[in-house]
Coordinates of C-alpha atoms in Angstrom, one line a residue:
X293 CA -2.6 -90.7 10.3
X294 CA -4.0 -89.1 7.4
X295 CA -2.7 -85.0 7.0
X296 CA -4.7 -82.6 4.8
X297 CA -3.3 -80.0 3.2
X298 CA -6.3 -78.3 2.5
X299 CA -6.9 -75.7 0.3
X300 CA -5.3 -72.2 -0.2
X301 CA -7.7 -70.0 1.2
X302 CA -8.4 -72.9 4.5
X303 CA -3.9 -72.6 4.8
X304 CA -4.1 -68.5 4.4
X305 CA -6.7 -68.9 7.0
X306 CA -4.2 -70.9 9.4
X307 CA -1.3 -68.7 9.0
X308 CA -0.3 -66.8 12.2
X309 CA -1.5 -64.0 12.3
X310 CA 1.9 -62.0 13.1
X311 CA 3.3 -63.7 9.4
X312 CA 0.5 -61.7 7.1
X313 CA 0.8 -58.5 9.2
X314 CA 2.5 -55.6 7.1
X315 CA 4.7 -53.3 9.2
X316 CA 3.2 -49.7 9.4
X317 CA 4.8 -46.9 6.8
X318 CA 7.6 -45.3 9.1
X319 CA 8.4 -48.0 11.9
X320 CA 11.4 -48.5 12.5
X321 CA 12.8 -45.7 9.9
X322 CA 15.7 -43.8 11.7
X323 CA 14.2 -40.2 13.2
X324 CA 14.9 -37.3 11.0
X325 CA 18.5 -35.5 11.9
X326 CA 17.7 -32.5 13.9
X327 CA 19.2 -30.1 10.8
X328 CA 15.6 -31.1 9.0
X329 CA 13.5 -29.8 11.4
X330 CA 15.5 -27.0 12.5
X331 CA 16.4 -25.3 9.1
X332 CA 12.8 -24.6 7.8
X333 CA 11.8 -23.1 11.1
X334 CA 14.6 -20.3 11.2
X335 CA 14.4 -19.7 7.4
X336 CA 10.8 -18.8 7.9
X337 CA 11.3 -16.6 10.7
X338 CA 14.0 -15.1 9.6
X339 CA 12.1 -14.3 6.3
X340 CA 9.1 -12.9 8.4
X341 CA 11.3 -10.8 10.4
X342 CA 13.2 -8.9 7.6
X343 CA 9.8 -8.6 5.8
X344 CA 8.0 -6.8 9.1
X345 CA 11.6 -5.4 9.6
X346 CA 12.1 -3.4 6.0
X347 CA 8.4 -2.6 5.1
X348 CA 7.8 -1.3 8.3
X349 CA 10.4 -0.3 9.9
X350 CA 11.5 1.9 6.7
X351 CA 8.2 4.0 7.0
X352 CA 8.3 4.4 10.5
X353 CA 10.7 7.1 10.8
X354 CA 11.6 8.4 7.5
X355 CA 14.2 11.2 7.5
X356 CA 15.6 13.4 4.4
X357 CA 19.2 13.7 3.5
X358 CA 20.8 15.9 1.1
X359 CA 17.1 16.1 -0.8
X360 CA 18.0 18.1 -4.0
X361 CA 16.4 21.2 -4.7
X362 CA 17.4 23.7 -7.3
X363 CA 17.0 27.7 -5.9
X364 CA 17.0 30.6 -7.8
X365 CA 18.6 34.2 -6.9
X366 CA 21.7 35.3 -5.6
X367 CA 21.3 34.5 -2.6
X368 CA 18.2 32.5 -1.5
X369 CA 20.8 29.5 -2.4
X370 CA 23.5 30.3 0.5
X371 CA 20.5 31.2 3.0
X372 CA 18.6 28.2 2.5
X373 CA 21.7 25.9 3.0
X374 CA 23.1 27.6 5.8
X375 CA 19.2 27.2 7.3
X376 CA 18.8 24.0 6.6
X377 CA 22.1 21.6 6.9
X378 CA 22.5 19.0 4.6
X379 CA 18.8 17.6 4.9
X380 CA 18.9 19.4 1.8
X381 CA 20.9 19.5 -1.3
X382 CA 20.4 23.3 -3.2
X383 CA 21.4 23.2 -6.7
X384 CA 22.0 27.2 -7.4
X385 CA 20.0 27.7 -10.6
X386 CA 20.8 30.9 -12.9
X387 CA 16.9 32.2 -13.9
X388 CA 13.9 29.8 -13.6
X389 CA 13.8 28.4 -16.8
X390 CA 17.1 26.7 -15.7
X391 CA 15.8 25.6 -12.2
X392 CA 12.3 24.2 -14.3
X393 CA 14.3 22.1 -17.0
X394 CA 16.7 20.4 -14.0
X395 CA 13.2 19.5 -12.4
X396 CA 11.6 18.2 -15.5
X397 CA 15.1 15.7 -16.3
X398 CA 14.3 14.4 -12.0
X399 CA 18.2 15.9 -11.5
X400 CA 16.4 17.9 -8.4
X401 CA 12.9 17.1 -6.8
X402 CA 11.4 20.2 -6.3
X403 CA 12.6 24.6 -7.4
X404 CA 12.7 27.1 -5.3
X405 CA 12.3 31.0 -6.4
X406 CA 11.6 34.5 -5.1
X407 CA 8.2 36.0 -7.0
X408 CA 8.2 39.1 -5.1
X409 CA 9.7 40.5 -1.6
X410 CA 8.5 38.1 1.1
X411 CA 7.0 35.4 -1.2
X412 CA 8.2 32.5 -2.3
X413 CA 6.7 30.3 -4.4
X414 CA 8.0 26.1 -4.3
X415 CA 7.3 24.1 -7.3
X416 CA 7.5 20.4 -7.0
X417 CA 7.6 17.0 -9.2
X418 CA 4.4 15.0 -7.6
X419 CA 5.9 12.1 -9.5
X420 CA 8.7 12.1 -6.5
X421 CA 6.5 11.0 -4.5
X422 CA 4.1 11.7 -1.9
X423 CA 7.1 11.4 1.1
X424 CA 9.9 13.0 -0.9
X425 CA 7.3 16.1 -1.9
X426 CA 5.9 16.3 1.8
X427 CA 9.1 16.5 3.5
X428 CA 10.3 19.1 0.8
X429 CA 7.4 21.3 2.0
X430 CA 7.4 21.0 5.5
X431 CA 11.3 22.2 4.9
X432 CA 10.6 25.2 2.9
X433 CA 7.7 26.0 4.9
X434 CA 9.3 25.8 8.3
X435 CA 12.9 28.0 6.5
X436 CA 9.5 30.6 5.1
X437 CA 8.5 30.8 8.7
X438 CA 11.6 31.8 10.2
X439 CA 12.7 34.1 7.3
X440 CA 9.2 35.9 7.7
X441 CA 8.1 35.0 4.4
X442 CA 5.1 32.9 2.7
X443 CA 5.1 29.8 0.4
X444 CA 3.1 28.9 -2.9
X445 CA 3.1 25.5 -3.8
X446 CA 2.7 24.2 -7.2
X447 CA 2.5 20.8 -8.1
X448 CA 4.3 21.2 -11.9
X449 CA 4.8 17.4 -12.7
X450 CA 1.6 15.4 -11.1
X451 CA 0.9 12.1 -10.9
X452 CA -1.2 10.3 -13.2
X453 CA -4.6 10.6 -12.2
X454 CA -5.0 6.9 -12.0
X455 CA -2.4 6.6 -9.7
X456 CA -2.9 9.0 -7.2
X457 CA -0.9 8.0 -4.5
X458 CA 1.9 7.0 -6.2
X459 CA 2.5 3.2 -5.7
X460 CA 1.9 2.1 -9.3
X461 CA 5.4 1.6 -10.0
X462 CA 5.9 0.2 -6.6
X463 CA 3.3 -2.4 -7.1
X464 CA 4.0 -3.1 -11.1
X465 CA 8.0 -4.0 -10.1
X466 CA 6.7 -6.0 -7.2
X467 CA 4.6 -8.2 -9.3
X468 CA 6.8 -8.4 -11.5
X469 CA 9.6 -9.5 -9.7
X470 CA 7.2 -12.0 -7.7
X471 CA 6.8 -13.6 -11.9
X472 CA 10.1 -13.5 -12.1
X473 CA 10.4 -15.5 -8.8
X474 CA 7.8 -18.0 -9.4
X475 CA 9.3 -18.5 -13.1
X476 CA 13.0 -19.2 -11.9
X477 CA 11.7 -21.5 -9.3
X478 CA 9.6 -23.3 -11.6
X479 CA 12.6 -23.7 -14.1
X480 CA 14.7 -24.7 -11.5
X481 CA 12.6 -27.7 -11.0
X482 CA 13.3 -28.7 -14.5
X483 CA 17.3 -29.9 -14.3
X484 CA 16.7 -33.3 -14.8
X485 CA 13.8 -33.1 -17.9
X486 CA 15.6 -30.0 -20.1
X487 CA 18.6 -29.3 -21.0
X488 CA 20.2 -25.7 -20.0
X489 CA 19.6 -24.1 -23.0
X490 CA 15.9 -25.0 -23.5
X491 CA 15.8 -23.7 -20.2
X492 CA 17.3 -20.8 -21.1
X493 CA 15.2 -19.9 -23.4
X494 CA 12.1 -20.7 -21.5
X495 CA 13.3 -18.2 -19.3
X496 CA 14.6 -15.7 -21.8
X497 CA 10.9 -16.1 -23.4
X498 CA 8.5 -15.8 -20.5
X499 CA 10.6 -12.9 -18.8
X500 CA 9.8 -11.3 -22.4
X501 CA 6.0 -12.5 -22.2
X502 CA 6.0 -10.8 -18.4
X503 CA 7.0 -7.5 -19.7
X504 CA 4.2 -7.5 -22.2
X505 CA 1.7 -8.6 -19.9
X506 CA 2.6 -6.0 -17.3
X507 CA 3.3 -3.0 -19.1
X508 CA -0.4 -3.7 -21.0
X509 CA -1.9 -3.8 -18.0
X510 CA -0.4 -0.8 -15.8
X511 CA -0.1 1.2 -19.0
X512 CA -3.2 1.4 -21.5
X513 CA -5.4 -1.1 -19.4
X514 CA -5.4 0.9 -16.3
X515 CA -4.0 3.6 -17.1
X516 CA -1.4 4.3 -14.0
X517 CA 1.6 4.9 -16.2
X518 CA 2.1 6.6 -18.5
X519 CA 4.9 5.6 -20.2
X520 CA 6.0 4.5 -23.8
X521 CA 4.8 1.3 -23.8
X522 CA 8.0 -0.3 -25.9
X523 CA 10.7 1.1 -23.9
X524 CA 7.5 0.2 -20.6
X525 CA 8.1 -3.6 -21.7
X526 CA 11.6 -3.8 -22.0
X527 CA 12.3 -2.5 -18.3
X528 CA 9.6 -5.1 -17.0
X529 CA 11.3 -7.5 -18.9
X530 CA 14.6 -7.6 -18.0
X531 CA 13.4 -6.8 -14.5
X532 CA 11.3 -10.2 -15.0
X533 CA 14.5 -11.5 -16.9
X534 CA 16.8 -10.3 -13.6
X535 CA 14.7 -11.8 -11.1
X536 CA 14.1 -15.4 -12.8
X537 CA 17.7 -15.7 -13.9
X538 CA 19.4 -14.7 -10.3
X539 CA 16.6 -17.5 -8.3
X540 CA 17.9 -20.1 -10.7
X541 CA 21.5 -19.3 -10.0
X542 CA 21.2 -19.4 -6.6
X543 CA 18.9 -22.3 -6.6
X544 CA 21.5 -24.0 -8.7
X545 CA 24.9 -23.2 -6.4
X546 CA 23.2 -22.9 -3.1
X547 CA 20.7 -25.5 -3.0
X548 CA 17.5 -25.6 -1.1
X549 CA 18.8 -22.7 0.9
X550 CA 18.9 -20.4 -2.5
X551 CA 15.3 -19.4 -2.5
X552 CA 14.8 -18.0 0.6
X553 CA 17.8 -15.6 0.0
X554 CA 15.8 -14.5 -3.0
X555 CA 13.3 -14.3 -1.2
X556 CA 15.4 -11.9 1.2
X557 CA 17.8 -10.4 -1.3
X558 CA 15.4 -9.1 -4.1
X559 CA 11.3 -9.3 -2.6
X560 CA 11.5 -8.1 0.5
X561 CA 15.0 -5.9 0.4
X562 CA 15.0 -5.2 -3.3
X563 CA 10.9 -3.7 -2.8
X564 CA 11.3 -2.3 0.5
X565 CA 14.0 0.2 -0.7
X566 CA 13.2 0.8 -4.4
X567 CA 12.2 4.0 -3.4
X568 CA 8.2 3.6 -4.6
X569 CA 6.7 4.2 -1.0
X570 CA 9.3 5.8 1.0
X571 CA 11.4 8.3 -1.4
X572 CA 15.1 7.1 -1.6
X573 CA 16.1 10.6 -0.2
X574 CA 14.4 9.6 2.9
X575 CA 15.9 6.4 3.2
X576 CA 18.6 5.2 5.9
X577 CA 22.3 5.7 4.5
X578 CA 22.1 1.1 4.4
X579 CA 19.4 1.4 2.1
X580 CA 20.4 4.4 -0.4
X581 CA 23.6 2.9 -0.8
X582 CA 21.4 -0.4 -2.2
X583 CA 18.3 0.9 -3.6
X584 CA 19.2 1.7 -6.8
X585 CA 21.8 -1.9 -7.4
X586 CA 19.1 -4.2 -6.8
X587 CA 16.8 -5.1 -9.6
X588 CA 13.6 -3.8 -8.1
X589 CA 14.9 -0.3 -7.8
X590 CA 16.3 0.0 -10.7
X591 CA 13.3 -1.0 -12.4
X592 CA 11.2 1.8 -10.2
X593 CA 13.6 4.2 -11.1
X594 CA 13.2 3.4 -15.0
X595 CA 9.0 3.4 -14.6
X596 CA 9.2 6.9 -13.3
X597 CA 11.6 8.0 -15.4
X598 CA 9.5 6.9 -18.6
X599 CA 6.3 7.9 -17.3
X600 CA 7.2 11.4 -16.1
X601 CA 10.6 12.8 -16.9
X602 CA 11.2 11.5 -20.6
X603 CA 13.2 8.7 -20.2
X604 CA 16.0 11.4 -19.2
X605 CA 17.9 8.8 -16.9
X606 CA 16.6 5.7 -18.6
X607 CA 20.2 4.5 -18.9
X608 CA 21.3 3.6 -15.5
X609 CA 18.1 1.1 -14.5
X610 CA 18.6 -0.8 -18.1
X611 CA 22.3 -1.4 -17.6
X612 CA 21.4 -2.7 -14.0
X613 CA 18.8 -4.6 -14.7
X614 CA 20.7 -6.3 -17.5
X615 CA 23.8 -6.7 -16.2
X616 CA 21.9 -8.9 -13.4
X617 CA 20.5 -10.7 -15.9
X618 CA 23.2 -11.6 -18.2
X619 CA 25.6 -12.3 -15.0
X620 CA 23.3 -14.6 -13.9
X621 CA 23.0 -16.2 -17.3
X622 CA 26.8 -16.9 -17.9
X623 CA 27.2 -18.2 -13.7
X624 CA 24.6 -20.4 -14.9
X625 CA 26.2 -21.5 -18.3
X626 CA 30.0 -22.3 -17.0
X627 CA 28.4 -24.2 -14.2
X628 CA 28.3 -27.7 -15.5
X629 CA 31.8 -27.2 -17.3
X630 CA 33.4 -26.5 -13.5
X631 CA 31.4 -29.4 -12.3
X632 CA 32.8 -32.1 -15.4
X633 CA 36.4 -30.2 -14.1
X634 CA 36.0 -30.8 -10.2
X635 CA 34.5 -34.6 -11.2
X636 CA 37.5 -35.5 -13.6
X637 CA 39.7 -33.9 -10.9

């Protein structure tokens, strides 16, 4: 008996079918624990629930508390405390000019004065916002009415006419901080190409190049801010700088968990109560006592104050916005040393 091996292609041919078969991607790959399918589910519920939950909820009900008002005459000041409670906080005010110069610093949001018996006149800081200045009115009007006297309004500090609702700031920190977001996340994705410091500085430089680009555009592009535009960059900077540096960090310590609480921690909390679309006066007690510590806040605190009062409380936003910032950076810069420590331990 004479066997042929034939050639390769007539033996491919030959071979059982079940031998050249490749197993399909995935078959027989162990199912995914339950953790991975659960965890991205509730993070993004939980993120659309505290979105709905602060931008709505916040303007849904908005109620003064201790809103500060300076009042002139001897006593105007007692009578419009006693009327009102502590929805109101009066600053007693020695003549007008007084009253006027608190309002133009943003120490009090509005001035009230006798002109003449029965008629007062109420002047206000636009710039305070469209809730803060209507609940302000509706107060003094509704005291006027029961003391039998009338009210002028004058609006002594408007907004910008480019912005006449107000929302510039809110909507310059939001993108910003939204930059600043995308940028740490972005860096964050870097570890294992750069080293810390070049990432550092990547950060340190496009936070910078964020400023720039933001307070050109709000300010002599558009218009809606009038601020200096120096000290306008340097607030959107570090606010940039802030929100970059703090998504890396907790990127870095918390894992893939870290983003979603920046996501919670500085977009959605941080915007919702910056006190750009409902007035921080009006705000529930939770969200005063955090408005002005988170960096979006701060940074809507320190756009208003340059565009309208002079950069009078300037101060306060730039040391909070920095100090976020460089906390972040030094977390970030002791990290690997406690991790070569824990390894050699």
């Amino acid at each position: 008996m004479t066997i042929s091996t034939g050639s390769a292609a007539e033996r491919e041919r030959t071979r059982p079918a079940a031998a050249g078969q490749t197993p399909e991607p995935g078959r027989g790959a162990r199912r995914p624990p339950v953790k991975v399918w659960i965890q991205p589910v509730l993070i993004s519920l939980v993120v659309v629930a505290a979105f709905i939950a602060c931008y709505v909820g916040l303007q849904r009900d908005p109620q003064p508390h201790q809103v500060p008002i300076a009042v002139t005459g001897h006593s105007l000041p007692g009578e419009l405390q006693q009327a009102l409670g502590d929805v109101v906080e009066v600053h007693p005010a020695a003549d007008a000019a007084t009253a006027r110069h608190a309002l133009e610093r943003h120490d009090v949001v509005a001035v009230l004065g006798a002109v003449a018996p029965g008629h007062l006149k109420l002047e206000i800081a636009g710039a305070a916002g469209g809730s803060t200045t209507s609940a302000v009115s509706g107060l003094v009007d509704a005291y006027a009415r029961g003391a039998g006297t009338r009210v002028t309004i004058a609006d002594v500090i408007p907004l910008a006419e480019h912005d006449a609702r107000g929302l510039a700031g809110f909507y310059v920190g939001f993108g910003v901080s939204l930059a600043g977001f995308v940028l740490g996340s972005n860096v964050l994705a870097l570890a294992g190409v750069m080293r810390l410091r070049h990432r550092s500085v990547l950060l340190v430089g496009t936070s910078a190049a964020i400023g720039i680009v933001g307070a050109i555009v709000v300010g002599p592009v558009l218009g809606a801010a009038p601020a200096p535009l120096v000290p306008l960059v340097l607030v959107l900077a570090l606010l940039a700088a802030a929100t970059a540096f703090t998504t890396k960090l907790l990127g870095t310590f918390l894992g893939p968990i870290g983003l979603p609480i920046t996501t919670l921690v500085l977009l959605t909390v941080g915007n919702a109560t910056s006190g750009a679309v409902i007035g921080a006066d009006l705000l529930p007690s939770w969200a005063r006592a955090v408005s002005a510590l988170l960096p979006p806040g701060a940074a809507v605190r320190g756009i208003a104050d340059l565009s309208y009062y002079h950069g009078s409380h300037l101060g306060g936003p730039v040391i909070t916005l920095a100090l976020w910032a460089i906390a972040a950076g030094i977390l970030l810069s002791v990290r690997p040393r406690l991790m070569r420590r824990r390894a050699a331990a």
